[in-house]
């Protein structure tokens, strides 16, 4: 059976069931105890959710996980500070998760060019106080020209400054998330081949072999002992 990764459907129910049940041993980026907790709290139902969870489970952004999961599961109501932010922040339920979102807000609200928005992102990431003071004035002036009051513009910049220190690069997270989904798909549809490949990969590490062996058995697979004929 030939599997073409680039042709896999991205809405496969069995693949998402792997995440929903935290059956994520050997699933790229989702093997740790913390990641299993996260997918149990907020099971992904689309690739966009996997991207967000990959980005959130990092030092810094982890602080945003309770807010994200509460909003995703409908336990917390939220509103956008400005209607123009909805298309930018709706994929992450109003939480600024990605650096690209901060850059888009600077463009749409603050009137920044893409190049200037990248400089803002860099200054925020480095927590450069002198540069941030300059950007604060530029952003607020631009936001006022675009119809925001000074008070609202200041509040929004404060939010951006807070989240940008945590922000992860979405293009990086998306690449990770795609591989995570592909490995979940393989585990769901080709479990024997998938687990055999993973066991072969770690055959020099007894602890990892044991963990994967236990997972294979838990998933209903039979692992045969060494046999020159098989």
Coordinates of C-alpha atoms in Angstrom, one line a residue:
X1 CA 0.0 0.0 0.0
X2 CA 1.6 3.3 -1.1
X3 CA 1.1 6.3 1.2
X4 CA 1.7 9.7 -0.3
X5 CA 2.0 12.2 2.6
X6 CA 1.2 15.2 0.5
X7 CA -2.1 13.6 -0.6
X8 CA -3.4 12.8 2.9
X9 CA -6.8 14.4 3.7
X10 CA -6.5 16.9 6.5
X11 CA -9.9 16.1 8.0
X12 CA -9.6 12.4 8.8
X13 CA -11.7 11.5 11.8
X14 CA -9.5 8.6 12.8
X15 CA -6.4 10.8 12.9
X16 CA -8.1 13.3 15.1
X17 CA -9.3 10.5 17.4
X18 CA -5.7 9.7 18.1
X19 CA -5.4 13.3 19.5
X20 CA -8.7 13.2 21.3
X21 CA -7.8 10.1 23.2
X22 CA -4.2 11.2 23.8
X23 CA -3.0 8.1 22.1
X24 CA 0.0 10.0 21.0
X25 CA 3.0 7.8 21.7
X26 CA 5.3 8.2 18.6
X27 CA 3.2 11.2 17.3
X28 CA 5.6 14.0 16.6
X29 CA 5.5 16.8 19.2
X30 CA 2.6 15.2 21.1
X31 CA 4.4 12.5 23.0
X32 CA 5.1 14.3 26.3
X33 CA 2.8 14.1 29.4
X34 CA 2.1 17.9 29.1
X35 CA 1.0 17.6 25.4
X36 CA -1.3 14.7 26.2
X37 CA -2.9 16.8 28.9
X38 CA -3.4 19.7 26.5
X39 CA -5.1 17.5 23.8
X40 CA -7.3 16.0 26.5
X41 CA -8.4 19.4 27.7
X42 CA -8.9 20.8 24.2
X43 CA -9.0 18.0 21.5
X44 CA -8.0 19.4 18.1
X45 CA -10.7 19.0 15.4
X46 CA -8.8 20.8 12.6
X47 CA -5.2 21.4 11.5
X48 CA -5.5 25.0 12.8
X49 CA -6.0 23.7 16.3
X50 CA -2.9 21.4 16.1
X51 CA -0.9 24.4 14.9
X52 CA -2.0 26.5 17.9
X53 CA -1.3 23.7 20.4
X54 CA 2.2 23.2 19.0
X55 CA 2.9 26.9 19.4
X56 CA 1.4 27.1 22.9
X57 CA 3.3 24.3 24.5
X58 CA 6.5 26.3 24.8
X59 CA 8.1 28.1 27.8
X60 CA 6.3 31.4 28.0
X61 CA 3.2 30.6 25.8
X62 CA 2.3 27.8 28.2
X63 CA 0.8 30.6 30.5
X64 CA -1.8 31.2 27.8
X65 CA -3.0 27.5 27.7
X66 CA -5.7 27.9 30.4
X67 CA -7.2 30.9 28.6
X68 CA -7.0 29.2 25.2
X69 CA -8.6 26.0 26.3
X70 CA -11.4 27.8 28.3
X71 CA -12.3 29.9 25.2
X72 CA -12.0 26.9 22.8
X73 CA -14.3 24.8 24.9
X74 CA -16.8 27.6 25.4
X75 CA -16.2 28.0 29.1
X76 CA -15.0 31.6 28.8
X77 CA -16.6 34.3 26.8
X78 CA -14.4 36.8 25.0
X79 CA -14.7 39.9 22.8
X80 CA -12.3 41.4 20.3
X81 CA -11.0 44.9 21.3
X82 CA -11.8 46.0 17.7
X83 CA -13.8 44.3 15.0
X84 CA -10.8 44.4 12.6
X85 CA -9.0 42.0 14.9
X86 CA -11.5 39.2 14.5
X87 CA -10.1 37.8 11.2
X88 CA -6.6 37.9 12.7
X89 CA -7.4 36.4 16.1
X90 CA -10.4 34.2 15.5
X91 CA -8.3 31.1 14.6
X92 CA -6.9 31.2 18.2
X93 CA -10.0 32.4 19.9
X94 CA -8.8 36.0 20.6
X95 CA -5.5 34.9 22.1
X96 CA -2.4 36.3 20.5
X97 CA -0.4 33.1 19.9
X98 CA 1.7 33.8 16.9
X99 CA 4.3 36.5 16.1
X100 CA 2.6 36.9 12.7
X101 CA -0.7 38.0 14.5
X102 CA 1.2 40.8 16.3
X103 CA 2.6 41.9 13.0
X104 CA -0.8 41.8 11.3
X105 CA -2.3 43.9 14.1
X106 CA 0.5 46.5 13.7
X107 CA -0.4 46.6 10.0
X108 CA -4.1 46.8 10.2
X109 CA -4.5 49.0 13.3
X110 CA -1.2 50.8 13.6
X111 CA -0.7 51.5 9.8
X112 CA 2.7 49.7 9.8
X113 CA 4.3 48.4 6.7
X114 CA 5.2 44.7 6.8
X115 CA 8.9 45.6 7.2
X116 CA 8.2 48.0 10.1
X117 CA 5.9 45.3 11.7
X118 CA 8.8 42.9 11.6
X119 CA 11.0 45.4 13.4
X120 CA 8.3 45.8 16.0
X121 CA 8.1 42.0 16.4
X122 CA 11.9 41.9 16.8
X123 CA 11.9 44.7 19.4
X124 CA 9.1 43.0 21.4
X125 CA 10.9 39.6 21.3
X126 CA 14.1 41.2 22.6
X127 CA 12.2 43.3 25.1
X128 CA 14.2 46.3 24.0
X129 CA 12.7 49.1 26.2
X130 CA 14.1 52.0 24.2
X131 CA 12.8 50.6 20.9
X132 CA 9.5 49.7 22.4
X133 CA 9.0 53.3 23.7
X134 CA 9.4 54.5 20.1
X135 CA 7.1 51.9 18.6
X136 CA 4.5 52.7 21.3
X137 CA 4.3 56.3 20.1
X138 CA 4.2 55.2 16.4
X139 CA 1.6 52.6 16.9
X140 CA -0.7 54.8 19.0
X141 CA -0.4 57.6 16.5
X142 CA -1.2 55.2 13.6
X143 CA -4.1 53.6 15.5
X144 CA -5.6 57.0 16.2
X145 CA -5.4 57.9 12.5
X146 CA -7.2 54.6 11.8
X147 CA -10.1 55.4 14.1
X148 CA -9.1 54.1 17.5
X149 CA -9.1 56.3 20.7
X150 CA -5.8 56.9 22.4
X151 CA -7.0 54.8 25.4
X152 CA -8.0 51.8 23.3
X153 CA -4.8 52.1 21.2
X154 CA -2.7 52.1 24.4
X155 CA -4.6 49.1 25.8
X156 CA -4.1 47.2 22.6
X157 CA -0.4 47.9 22.4
X158 CA 0.0 46.8 26.1
X159 CA -1.7 43.5 25.1
X160 CA 0.5 43.1 22.0
X161 CA 3.6 43.8 24.1
X162 CA 2.6 41.2 26.7
X163 CA 1.8 38.5 24.1
X164 CA 4.6 39.2 21.7
X165 CA 7.2 38.1 24.4
X166 CA 5.4 34.7 24.2
X167 CA 4.6 34.6 20.5
X168 CA 5.8 31.7 18.5
X169 CA 6.4 31.7 14.7
X170 CA 3.3 30.3 13.1
X171 CA 5.1 29.2 9.9
X172 CA 7.3 27.1 12.1
X173 CA 4.4 25.7 14.2
X174 CA 2.5 24.9 11.0
X175 CA 5.3 22.7 9.6
X176 CA 5.5 20.9 13.0
X177 CA 1.7 20.5 13.1
X178 CA 1.6 19.0 9.6
X179 CA 4.1 16.3 10.6
X180 CA 2.2 15.7 13.9
X181 CA -1.0 15.2 11.9
X182 CA 0.7 12.9 9.4
X183 CA 2.2 10.7 12.1
X184 CA -1.3 10.5 13.8
X185 CA -2.8 9.5 10.5
X186 CA -0.2 6.8 10.0
X187 CA -0.8 5.5 13.5
X188 CA -4.5 5.4 13.0
X189 CA -4.5 3.7 9.5
X190 CA -1.2 1.8 9.3
X191 CA -0.4 1.0 13.0
X192 CA 1.7 -2.1 12.5
X193 CA 4.0 -0.5 9.9
X194 CA 4.1 2.8 11.8
X195 CA 5.0 1.2 15.2
X196 CA 7.5 -1.2 13.5
X197 CA 9.3 1.7 11.9
X198 CA 9.4 3.6 15.3
X199 CA 10.7 0.5 17.1
X200 CA 13.4 0.1 14.5
X201 CA 14.4 3.7 14.9
X202 CA 15.0 3.4 18.6
X203 CA 16.2 -0.2 18.7
X204 CA 19.5 0.8 20.5
X205 CA 17.5 2.4 23.4
X206 CA 15.9 -0.3 25.6
X207 CA 13.7 2.2 27.6
X208 CA 12.2 3.6 24.4
X209 CA 11.7 0.2 22.9
X210 CA 9.9 -0.9 26.0
X211 CA 7.6 2.2 25.9
X212 CA 6.8 1.7 22.3
X213 CA 6.3 -2.0 22.7
X214 CA 3.8 -1.4 25.5
X215 CA 2.0 1.2 23.4
X216 CA 1.8 -1.2 20.4
X217 CA 0.3 -3.9 22.6
X218 CA -2.1 -1.4 24.1
X219 CA -3.2 -0.6 20.6
X220 CA -4.0 -4.3 19.8
X221 CA -0.8 -5.1 17.9
X222 CA 1.1 -8.4 18.3
X223 CA 4.8 -7.9 18.5
X224 CA 6.6 -11.1 17.5
X225 CA 9.9 -12.2 19.1
X226 CA 13.1 -12.2 16.9
X227 CA 12.9 -14.8 14.2
X228 CA 15.2 -15.2 11.2
X229 CA 12.3 -16.5 9.1
X230 CA 10.1 -13.5 9.8

